[in-house]
Amino acid sequence: MRSVYWENDSLKMIDQRRLPSALEIVTYHEPRAVAGAIRDMVVRGAPAIGAAAAFGLALAAGGNAFSSRDELLRGLKEAAGVLRAARPTAVNLGWALDRMLARASAAQGSVPELAQAVLAEAQGIADEDVQINKRMAEIGAALIDDGDTVIHHCNTGALATVDWGTALGVIHTACEQGKHVHVLVDETRPRLQGARLTAWELEQYHIPYEIISDNMAGHFLQTGQVQKVFFGADRVAANGDLANKIGTYMLALAACDNDVPVHAVVPTSTVDLSIQDGSQIPIEERSQDEVLGLAFQGEPIAPAGARARNPAFDITPAHLITSIVTEKGVVSPPFEIHLREALSR
Ligand code: MRU
């Protein structure tokens, strides 16, 4: 099952807030509700929110009785503005919306024909995502050896994409090739994408894993129990600095200090060459309730009145990254040269 798909003139998505307790599908009929779903993390993961936003524009195009082409294009731009504002860090969101708007402006014909072209483009983005992930997984699986234990951060699997995933897709494909891989799953506080979502996916694929709290990663790396670190990214700058789920930076630092290779797996739609380095990537700050709202043995984890900070992403500098796996090949340092080369292939 895809995490984001089109059915009966509506957008359907797995509600990722409910997993692992329940596998529930939610249905969307208009773009503002899709923007809300992205903000509330019903759907999450850079490529998945890009695809959801693209289908959000298809809903905008099909759902309104536009009387002219110009009116439709204006409606799409307005809806794109609302969707774009939903989350700031993952570049895939803006990338998908820009691609949709360009397709709409280039399309000729009647209003229904335009709406049809917009839907076809959204479907194209979703289908391509799956193909690209499968290609990246084949390429990246060569980096995994039989018997490896790897640390994985956040959720980068089928749920974070339309299907198959980025870093978790690489691990999944390596296992399908018959390699024995053990995954140490960072729980990924505060939203617990690792413990809730990655562990759920690994259960479905029958891949052996153990959940660790994020602050245990350094210990496992230092004691030689881990051969590789894998994660995805929400935006990669031209020099290879990348934004990914909060905690990635500390993980990469600890891996580097212990000479453990660090591999980022990203489709080229996640690379933003307009940004020179990581300092220019906007970091989303989410509600403190996500940090304070967790329970410990049924009790609040902090005293009443406690305040918290909640940056959702951090920047891992390029010098801590061994390779960036894309659908166009494995990119090695110096990234400021090799990323551009890969993108132009
Ligand atoms: O806040 P989230 O859950 O949307 O963050 C997702 C991540 O950080 C993933 O690692 C990233 O999108 C790459 S995986 C496709």
Coordinates of C-alpha atoms and ligand atoms in Angstrom, one line a residue:
M1 CA 0.0 0.0 0.0
R2 CA 1.2 3.5 -0.8
S3 CA 1.3 6.1 2.0
V4 CA -0.2 8.7 -0.4
Y5 CA -2.5 7.9 -3.3
W6 CA -5.4 9.1 -5.4
E7 CA -8.7 7.2 -5.4
N8 CA -12.3 8.2 -6.3
D9 CA -11.4 11.9 -7.0
S10 CA -9.8 12.3 -3.6
L11 CA -6.5 12.1 -1.9
K12 CA -6.0 9.2 0.5
M13 CA -3.2 9.0 3.1
I14 CA -2.1 6.7 5.9
D15 CA -2.6 8.6 9.1
Q16 CA 0.9 8.4 10.5
R17 CA -0.2 9.8 13.9
R18 CA -2.1 6.6 14.6
L19 CA 0.7 4.1 13.9
P20 CA 1.7 1.7 15.2
S21 CA -1.6 1.2 17.1
A22 CA -3.9 1.5 14.0
L23 CA -3.5 1.5 10.3
E24 CA -6.0 4.1 9.3
I25 CA -6.6 5.8 5.9
V26 CA -7.8 9.4 5.8
T27 CA -9.5 11.1 2.8
Y28 CA -9.0 14.7 1.6
H29 CA -11.2 16.7 -0.7
E30 CA -9.6 20.1 -0.6
P31 CA -6.1 21.7 -0.5
R32 CA -6.5 23.6 2.8
A33 CA -7.2 20.3 4.6
V34 CA -4.1 18.7 2.9
A35 CA -2.0 21.7 4.2
G36 CA -3.4 21.0 7.7
A37 CA -2.5 17.3 7.3
I38 CA 1.1 18.2 6.4
R39 CA 1.4 20.6 9.3
D40 CA -0.1 18.1 11.8
M41 CA 2.1 15.3 10.4
V42 CA -0.7 13.0 9.3
V43 CA 1.7 12.7 6.4
R44 CA 5.4 13.4 6.9
G45 CA 8.8 12.7 5.4
A46 CA 10.2 15.0 2.6
P47 CA 9.1 13.1 -0.5
A48 CA 5.7 12.1 1.0
I49 CA 4.8 15.7 1.8
G50 CA 5.8 16.7 -1.8
A51 CA 3.5 14.1 -3.3
A52 CA 0.7 15.1 -0.9
A53 CA 1.0 18.7 -1.8
A54 CA 1.0 17.9 -5.5
F55 CA -2.3 16.0 -5.1
G56 CA -3.5 18.9 -3.0
L57 CA -3.2 21.1 -6.1
A58 CA -5.0 18.4 -8.1
L59 CA -7.9 18.7 -5.6
A60 CA -7.8 22.5 -6.1
A61 CA -7.9 22.2 -9.9
G62 CA -10.7 19.7 -9.9
G63 CA -12.9 20.8 -7.0
N64 CA -13.7 24.4 -8.0
A65 CA -16.0 25.5 -10.8
F66 CA -13.4 27.8 -12.5
S67 CA -14.8 29.6 -15.5
S68 CA -11.5 30.3 -17.2
R69 CA -7.9 29.1 -17.6
D70 CA -6.7 32.3 -15.9
E71 CA -9.0 31.8 -13.0
L72 CA -7.8 28.2 -12.5
L73 CA -4.2 29.3 -12.6
R74 CA -4.9 32.0 -10.0
G75 CA -6.7 29.4 -7.8
L76 CA -3.7 27.0 -8.1
K77 CA -1.2 29.7 -7.1
E78 CA -3.3 30.6 -4.1
A79 CA -3.6 26.9 -3.0
A80 CA 0.1 26.4 -3.6
G81 CA 0.8 29.3 -1.2
V82 CA -1.2 27.7 1.5
L83 CA 0.4 24.3 1.0
R84 CA 4.0 25.7 0.8
A85 CA 3.6 27.4 4.1
A86 CA 2.7 24.1 5.9
R87 CA 6.3 23.1 6.7
P88 CA 9.5 25.1 5.9
T89 CA 12.4 22.7 5.9
A90 CA 11.9 19.9 3.3
V91 CA 12.6 21.3 -0.1
N92 CA 10.5 18.6 -1.8
L93 CA 7.4 20.5 -0.8
G94 CA 8.3 23.6 -2.8
W95 CA 9.9 21.5 -5.5
A96 CA 6.7 19.5 -6.1
L97 CA 4.5 22.7 -6.0
D98 CA 6.8 24.5 -8.5
R99 CA 6.7 21.6 -10.8
M100 CA 2.9 21.4 -10.6
L101 CA 2.5 25.2 -11.3
A102 CA 4.9 25.0 -14.3
R103 CA 2.9 22.1 -15.7
A104 CA -0.4 23.9 -15.2
S105 CA 0.9 27.1 -16.9
A106 CA 2.3 25.1 -19.9
A107 CA -1.0 23.1 -20.3
Q108 CA -3.4 24.1 -23.1
G109 CA -7.1 23.4 -23.5
S110 CA -10.3 23.8 -21.6
V111 CA -10.6 24.1 -17.8
P112 CA -11.4 20.3 -17.4
E113 CA -8.5 19.4 -19.6
L114 CA -6.2 21.6 -17.5
A115 CA -7.4 20.0 -14.3
Q116 CA -6.8 16.6 -15.9
A117 CA -3.2 17.6 -16.8
V118 CA -2.6 18.8 -13.2
L119 CA -3.8 15.5 -11.8
A120 CA -1.6 13.6 -14.3
E121 CA 1.4 15.6 -13.1
A122 CA 0.7 14.8 -9.5
Q123 CA 0.3 11.1 -10.3
G124 CA 3.6 11.4 -12.2
I125 CA 5.4 12.8 -9.2
A126 CA 4.0 10.0 -7.0
D127 CA 4.9 7.2 -9.5
E128 CA 8.4 8.6 -10.1
D129 CA 9.1 8.8 -6.4
V130 CA 8.6 5.0 -6.2
Q131 CA 10.8 4.3 -9.2
I132 CA 13.5 6.7 -7.9
N133 CA 13.5 5.1 -4.5
K134 CA 13.8 1.6 -6.0
R135 CA 16.7 2.8 -8.1
M136 CA 18.4 4.5 -5.1
A137 CA 17.9 1.3 -3.0
E138 CA 19.6 -0.9 -5.6
I139 CA 22.5 1.6 -5.8
G140 CA 22.8 2.1 -2.0
A141 CA 22.4 -1.6 -1.1
A142 CA 26.0 -2.1 -2.5
L143 CA 27.2 -0.1 0.5
I144 CA 25.9 -2.7 2.9
D145 CA 27.8 -5.9 3.7
D146 CA 26.4 -9.2 4.9
G147 CA 26.4 -9.2 8.7
D148 CA 26.3 -5.4 9.1
T149 CA 24.7 -3.7 12.0
V150 CA 23.5 -0.2 11.0
I151 CA 22.0 2.7 12.9
H152 CA 19.0 4.3 11.3
H153 CA 17.6 7.7 12.3
C154 CA 13.9 8.9 12.1
N155 CA 11.7 7.2 9.6
T156 CA 12.8 7.1 5.9
G157 CA 10.8 4.1 4.8
A158 CA 7.7 3.6 2.6
L159 CA 5.8 5.9 5.0
A160 CA 8.2 8.9 4.5
T161 CA 7.9 8.6 0.7
V162 CA 5.1 7.4 -1.6
D163 CA 6.5 3.9 -1.3
W164 CA 9.8 1.9 -0.6
G165 CA 11.7 4.8 1.1
T166 CA 15.1 6.3 1.0
A167 CA 17.6 5.1 3.6
L168 CA 15.2 2.4 4.9
G169 CA 14.6 1.4 1.3
V170 CA 18.4 0.7 0.9
I171 CA 18.3 -1.5 4.0
H172 CA 15.2 -3.3 2.8
T173 CA 16.7 -4.0 -0.6
A174 CA 20.0 -5.2 0.9
C175 CA 17.9 -7.7 3.0
E176 CA 16.0 -8.8 -0.1
Q177 CA 19.3 -9.5 -1.7
G178 CA 19.9 -12.0 1.1
K179 CA 22.3 -9.9 3.2
H180 CA 21.8 -10.3 7.0
V181 CA 21.4 -6.8 8.4
H182 CA 20.6 -5.8 11.9
V183 CA 19.1 -2.3 12.5
L184 CA 19.5 -0.3 15.6
V185 CA 16.5 2.0 15.4
D186 CA 17.0 5.5 16.9
E187 CA 13.6 6.1 18.7
T188 CA 13.9 9.7 17.4
R189 CA 12.5 12.0 20.1
P190 CA 10.3 13.9 20.4
R191 CA 7.8 12.5 17.7
L192 CA 9.3 9.0 17.9
Q193 CA 9.3 8.4 14.2
G194 CA 11.9 5.6 14.8
A195 CA 10.1 3.7 17.5
R196 CA 6.6 4.1 16.1
L197 CA 7.1 4.1 12.3
T198 CA 10.5 2.6 11.4
A199 CA 10.0 -0.3 13.9
W200 CA 6.5 -0.8 12.5
E201 CA 7.8 -1.1 8.9
L202 CA 10.7 -3.4 10.0
E203 CA 8.1 -5.7 11.6
Q204 CA 6.2 -5.9 8.2
Y205 CA 9.5 -6.7 6.4
H206 CA 10.7 -9.2 9.0
I207 CA 14.0 -7.4 9.3
P208 CA 15.7 -7.8 12.7
Y209 CA 16.0 -4.6 14.7
E210 CA 16.3 -3.2 18.2
I211 CA 15.1 0.2 19.3
I212 CA 17.6 2.4 21.1
S213 CA 17.0 5.8 22.7
D214 CA 18.8 8.5 20.7
N215 CA 21.4 9.1 23.4
M216 CA 22.6 5.4 23.2
A217 CA 23.9 5.7 19.6
G218 CA 27.3 7.1 20.8
H219 CA 27.9 4.1 23.0
F220 CA 27.1 1.6 20.3
L221 CA 29.4 3.4 17.8
Q222 CA 32.3 3.7 20.3
T223 CA 32.2 0.0 21.3
G224 CA 32.5 -1.2 17.7
Q225 CA 29.0 -2.6 17.5
V226 CA 27.9 -0.6 14.4
Q227 CA 29.4 -0.7 10.9
K228 CA 27.4 2.0 9.1
V229 CA 25.0 4.9 9.8
F230 CA 22.1 5.5 7.4
F231 CA 19.6 8.4 7.2
G232 CA 17.7 10.5 4.7
A233 CA 17.5 14.3 4.4
D234 CA 14.9 17.1 4.0
R235 CA 17.2 19.4 2.2
V236 CA 20.8 19.2 0.9
A237 CA 22.7 22.4 0.2
A238 CA 25.1 22.8 -2.7
N239 CA 28.1 22.1 -0.5
G240 CA 26.6 18.8 0.9
D241 CA 25.5 20.2 4.3
L242 CA 22.1 18.7 5.0
A243 CA 19.1 19.2 7.1
N244 CA 17.5 16.1 8.6
K245 CA 15.5 15.1 11.7
I246 CA 16.8 16.6 14.9
G247 CA 19.5 14.4 16.4
T248 CA 21.2 13.5 13.0
Y249 CA 24.0 15.9 13.7
M250 CA 24.9 14.3 17.0
L251 CA 24.7 10.9 15.4
A252 CA 27.0 11.9 12.5
L253 CA 29.5 13.4 15.0
A254 CA 29.7 10.3 17.0
A255 CA 30.0 8.1 13.9
C256 CA 32.8 10.3 12.5
D257 CA 34.7 10.3 15.8
N258 CA 34.6 6.5 15.6
D259 CA 35.4 6.1 11.9
V260 CA 32.0 4.7 11.1
P261 CA 30.8 5.6 7.6
V262 CA 27.8 7.9 7.4
H263 CA 25.5 7.5 4.3
A264 CA 22.7 9.9 3.5
V265 CA 20.2 8.6 1.0
V266 CA 18.3 11.3 -0.9
P267 CA 16.5 11.7 -4.2
T268 CA 17.8 14.6 -6.3
S269 CA 14.5 16.4 -5.6
T270 CA 15.9 16.9 -2.1
V271 CA 19.0 18.7 -3.3
D272 CA 18.7 22.5 -3.3
L273 CA 21.5 24.0 -5.3
S274 CA 20.1 27.5 -4.7
I275 CA 21.4 27.2 -1.1
Q276 CA 25.1 27.3 -0.7
D277 CA 25.4 25.8 2.7
G278 CA 23.4 24.5 5.7
S279 CA 23.2 27.9 7.5
Q280 CA 20.7 29.0 4.9
I281 CA 18.3 26.1 5.4
P282 CA 15.2 27.2 7.4
I283 CA 14.7 25.0 10.5
E284 CA 11.2 24.4 11.6
E285 CA 10.4 25.0 15.3
R286 CA 7.4 23.0 16.4
S287 CA 5.2 23.2 19.5
Q288 CA 6.8 22.6 22.9
D289 CA 3.8 20.2 23.6
E290 CA 5.6 17.6 21.4
V291 CA 8.5 17.5 23.9
L292 CA 6.5 17.9 27.1
G293 CA 3.4 15.9 26.1
L294 CA 5.0 12.5 26.4
A295 CA 4.2 10.4 29.5
F296 CA 6.5 8.4 31.8
Q297 CA 4.6 5.5 33.5
G298 CA 1.4 7.4 32.8
E299 CA 2.7 10.6 34.4
P300 CA 3.9 13.9 32.8
I301 CA 7.6 13.9 32.1
A302 CA 8.2 17.4 33.5
P303 CA 6.7 19.6 36.2
A304 CA 3.7 21.8 35.5
G305 CA 4.9 25.1 34.0
A306 CA 8.0 23.6 32.4
R307 CA 9.0 25.1 29.1
A308 CA 10.7 23.3 26.2
R309 CA 12.4 24.0 22.9
N310 CA 11.6 21.9 19.8
P311 CA 13.6 22.5 16.6
A312 CA 12.4 19.7 14.3
F313 CA 15.6 19.4 12.2
D314 CA 19.4 20.1 12.5
I315 CA 22.2 20.6 10.1
T316 CA 24.8 18.0 9.5
P317 CA 27.9 19.5 7.9
A318 CA 29.2 17.9 4.8
H319 CA 32.6 17.0 6.3
L320 CA 30.8 14.4 8.6
I321 CA 29.2 12.7 5.6
T322 CA 30.9 9.8 3.8
S323 CA 28.5 9.6 0.8
I324 CA 25.2 10.9 -0.5
V325 CA 23.3 8.2 -2.3
T326 CA 21.0 9.5 -5.1
E327 CA 19.1 7.9 -8.0
K328 CA 21.9 9.1 -10.2
G329 CA 24.7 7.3 -8.3
V330 CA 26.7 7.5 -5.1
V331 CA 28.1 11.0 -4.6
S332 CA 31.4 11.3 -2.7
P333 CA 33.2 14.4 -1.4
P334 CA 33.9 17.1 -2.5
F335 CA 30.2 17.4 -2.6
E336 CA 30.2 21.0 -4.0
I337 CA 31.6 19.6 -7.2
H338 CA 30.2 16.1 -7.3
L339 CA 26.6 17.0 -6.4
R340 CA 26.3 19.4 -9.3
E341 CA 27.8 16.8 -11.6
A342 CA 25.4 14.2 -10.5
L343 CA 22.4 16.5 -10.9
S344 CA 23.4 17.4 -14.5
R345 CA 23.6 13.7 -15.5
Ligands
MRU1 O1 9.5 15.7 10.6 P1 9.5 14.5 9.7 O2 9.0 13.2 10.3 O3 8.7 14.9 8.4 O4 11.0 14.4 9.3 C1 11.3 13.4 8.3 C2 12.8 13.2 8.2 O5 13.6 14.0 8.8 C3 13.3 12.2 7.3 O6 14.5 11.7 7.7 C4 13.5 12.9 5.9 O7 12.3 13.4 5.4 C5 14.1 12.0 4.9 S1 13.3 10.5 4.6 C6 12.5 10.5 3.2

